[in-house]
XYZ file of C-alpha atoms in Angstrom:
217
model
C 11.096 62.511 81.721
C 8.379 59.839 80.113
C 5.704 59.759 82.062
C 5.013 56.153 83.991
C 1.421 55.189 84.074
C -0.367 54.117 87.007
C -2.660 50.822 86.266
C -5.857 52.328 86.742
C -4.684 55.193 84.201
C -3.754 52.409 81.483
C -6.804 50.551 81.912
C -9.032 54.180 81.673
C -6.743 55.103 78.860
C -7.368 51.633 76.898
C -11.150 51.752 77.967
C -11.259 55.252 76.356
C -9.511 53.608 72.944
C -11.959 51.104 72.489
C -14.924 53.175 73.798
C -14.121 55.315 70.427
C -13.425 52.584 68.318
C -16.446 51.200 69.525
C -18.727 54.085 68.482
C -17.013 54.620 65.508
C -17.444 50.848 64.222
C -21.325 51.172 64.923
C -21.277 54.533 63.167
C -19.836 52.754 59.704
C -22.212 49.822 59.784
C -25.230 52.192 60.966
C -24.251 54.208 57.218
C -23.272 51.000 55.244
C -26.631 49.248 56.644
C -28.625 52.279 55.659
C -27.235 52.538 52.087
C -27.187 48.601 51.695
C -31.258 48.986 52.641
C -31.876 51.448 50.182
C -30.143 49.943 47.591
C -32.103 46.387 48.312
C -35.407 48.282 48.255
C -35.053 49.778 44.952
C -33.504 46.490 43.614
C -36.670 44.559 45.032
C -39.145 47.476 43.518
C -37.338 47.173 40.279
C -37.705 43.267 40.037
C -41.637 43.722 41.472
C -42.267 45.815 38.459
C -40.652 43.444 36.350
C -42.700 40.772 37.552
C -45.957 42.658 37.099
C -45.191 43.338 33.510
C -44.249 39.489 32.806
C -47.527 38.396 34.155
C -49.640 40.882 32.509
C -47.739 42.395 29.903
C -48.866 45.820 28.784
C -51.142 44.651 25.464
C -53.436 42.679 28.046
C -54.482 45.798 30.062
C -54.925 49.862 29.375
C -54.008 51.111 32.995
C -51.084 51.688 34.848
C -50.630 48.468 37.428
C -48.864 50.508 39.892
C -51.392 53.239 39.747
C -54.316 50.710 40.448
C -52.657 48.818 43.624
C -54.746 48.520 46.795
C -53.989 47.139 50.429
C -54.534 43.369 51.315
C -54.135 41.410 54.464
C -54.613 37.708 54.890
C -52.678 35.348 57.025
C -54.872 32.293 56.396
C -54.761 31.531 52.829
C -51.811 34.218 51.405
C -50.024 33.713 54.878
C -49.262 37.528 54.393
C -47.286 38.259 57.376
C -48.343 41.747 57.210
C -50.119 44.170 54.935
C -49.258 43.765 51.076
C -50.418 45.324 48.322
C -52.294 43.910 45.256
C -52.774 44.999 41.904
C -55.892 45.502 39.269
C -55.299 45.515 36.022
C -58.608 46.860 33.811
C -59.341 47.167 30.173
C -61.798 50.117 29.425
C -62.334 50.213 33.477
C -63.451 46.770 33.839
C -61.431 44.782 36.161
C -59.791 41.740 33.836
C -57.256 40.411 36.156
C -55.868 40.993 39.808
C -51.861 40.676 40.997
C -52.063 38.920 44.688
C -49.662 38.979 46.395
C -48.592 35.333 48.345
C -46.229 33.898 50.934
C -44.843 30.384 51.965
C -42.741 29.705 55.208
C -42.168 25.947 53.725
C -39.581 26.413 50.956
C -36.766 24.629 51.506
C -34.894 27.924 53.679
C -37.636 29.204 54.612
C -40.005 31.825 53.348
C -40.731 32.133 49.788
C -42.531 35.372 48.508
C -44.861 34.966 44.972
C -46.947 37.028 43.149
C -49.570 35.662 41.405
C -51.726 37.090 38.432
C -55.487 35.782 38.028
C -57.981 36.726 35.476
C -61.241 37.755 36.202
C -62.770 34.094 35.283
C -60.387 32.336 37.690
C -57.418 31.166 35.833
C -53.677 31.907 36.165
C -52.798 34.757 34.081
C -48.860 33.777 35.692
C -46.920 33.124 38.558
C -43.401 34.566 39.749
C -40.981 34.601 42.926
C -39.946 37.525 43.817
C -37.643 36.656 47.067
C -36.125 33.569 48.617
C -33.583 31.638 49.688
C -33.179 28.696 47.828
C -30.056 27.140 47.312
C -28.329 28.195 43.909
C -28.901 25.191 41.570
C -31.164 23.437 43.258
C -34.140 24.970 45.191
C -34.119 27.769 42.773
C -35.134 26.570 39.212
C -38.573 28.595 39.463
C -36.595 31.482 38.262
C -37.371 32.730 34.872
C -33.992 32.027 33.094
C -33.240 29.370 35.253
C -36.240 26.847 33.626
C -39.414 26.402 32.323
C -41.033 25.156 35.632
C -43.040 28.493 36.491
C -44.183 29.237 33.673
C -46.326 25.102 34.063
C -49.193 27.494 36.380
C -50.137 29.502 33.055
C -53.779 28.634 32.083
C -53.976 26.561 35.179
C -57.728 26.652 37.779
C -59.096 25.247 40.399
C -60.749 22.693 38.368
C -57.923 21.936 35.751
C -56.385 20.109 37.389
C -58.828 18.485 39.603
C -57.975 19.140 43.210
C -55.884 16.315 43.561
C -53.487 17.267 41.198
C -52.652 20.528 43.268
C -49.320 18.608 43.981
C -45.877 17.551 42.592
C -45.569 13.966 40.805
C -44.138 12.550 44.028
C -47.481 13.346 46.081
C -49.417 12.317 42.949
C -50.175 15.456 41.623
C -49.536 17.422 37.922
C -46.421 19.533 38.963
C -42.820 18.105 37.891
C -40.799 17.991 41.041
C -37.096 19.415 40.711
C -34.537 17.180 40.634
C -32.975 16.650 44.125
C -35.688 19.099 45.401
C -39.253 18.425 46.253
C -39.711 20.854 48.946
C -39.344 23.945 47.390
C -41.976 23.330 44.171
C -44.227 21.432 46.594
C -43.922 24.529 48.542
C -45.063 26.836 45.995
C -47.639 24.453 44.302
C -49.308 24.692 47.774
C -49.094 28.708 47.795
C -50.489 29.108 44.357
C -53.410 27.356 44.647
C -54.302 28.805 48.056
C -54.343 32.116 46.241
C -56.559 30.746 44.059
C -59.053 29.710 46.434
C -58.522 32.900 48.003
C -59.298 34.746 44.882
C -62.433 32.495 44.617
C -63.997 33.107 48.066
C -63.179 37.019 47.933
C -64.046 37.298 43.741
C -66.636 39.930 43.935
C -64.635 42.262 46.122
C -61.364 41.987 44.169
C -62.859 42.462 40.866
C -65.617 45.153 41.907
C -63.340 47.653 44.682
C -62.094 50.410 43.123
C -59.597 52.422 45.043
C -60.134 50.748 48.300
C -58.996 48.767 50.916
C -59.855 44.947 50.941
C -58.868 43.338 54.657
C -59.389 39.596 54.794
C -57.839 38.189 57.808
């Protein structure tokens, strides 16, 4: 004879069903977060170290960039939002060049994160992004492979251009704009040469430390 259930015995029953489904739902995303994570950290170390060989490729320095990194914190001019690290790159043990690391919340969607290279008398050894959220097409033609725009900081001071020209055309500056999309490159225009003036007030320190900490912020 089947056994009739009571209400209260269906509704512990079905409470007991989804309890289990419950824990076994968070239990797949817990292991397919997890594994997604990993798999995003390695892909964003793989395109970091990509980006520190484009902007200082191996013939314009004799040490190993990650080998020479040191910790950095600065939320006024590098809006680091915590703790980064930057990179020296030598020749014969003299400091030629630094890697900063740099960070705009005014892209388009958001945050933008850069790296950018300077050499030891002040100019842009190269510029690259190495996370956003740009839209596909549009926002995101600083991408090597995608157009020439990035590679426009190369050379590139503090005093060429004059201070004015720290903008896109539409402001009145020296940067091209990208078509449909001025806040994005006026966005990292803005980053760039706060790094620079960050590099210039904190010169001596970045170019003389040698395996230690420099906290600015």
């Amino acid at each position: 004879m089947q056994e009739t259930l009571t209400p209260s015995r269906s509704v512990l029953r079905n409470s007991l069903i989804l309890g289990v489904f419950a824990i076994c739902t968070v239990g797949v995303i817990a292991f397919i977060q997890q594994a997604t994570s990993e798999r995003i950290a390695m892909e964003q170390q793989r395109m970091q170290m990509r980006a520190l060989n484009e902007i200082l490729p191996d013939d314009q320095h004799d040490n190993d960039l990650l080998e020479d990194g040191f910790s950095i914190a600065d939320r006024s001019l590098l809006r680091l939002p915590e703790p980064a690290t930057a990179w020296r790159a030598r020749q014969q043990g003299q400091v030629v060049a630094v890697i900063l690391p740099a960070v705009t919340m005014d892209g388009y969607s958001g945050r933008i994160d850069l790296l950018v290279g300077i050499r030891a008398n002040g100019e842009l050894a190269g510029v690259r992004i190495t996370n956003h959220r740009e839209t596909p097409g549009l926002g995101d033609k600083f991408e090597v492979g995608k157009g020439q725009w990035i590679f426009s900081f190369e050379g590139k001071s503090l005093s060429m251009p004059a201070p004015e020209g720290w903008a896109v055309r539409k402001d009145g500056g020296e940067f091209d704009q990208f078509v449909g999309a001025t806040i994005t490159p006026r966005a990292v225009v803005r980053a760039v040469r706060n790094a620079l003036l960050y590099f210039q007030q904190n010169r001596d320190e970045l170019l003389q430390l040698s395996g230690q900490e420099a906290n600015h912020g």
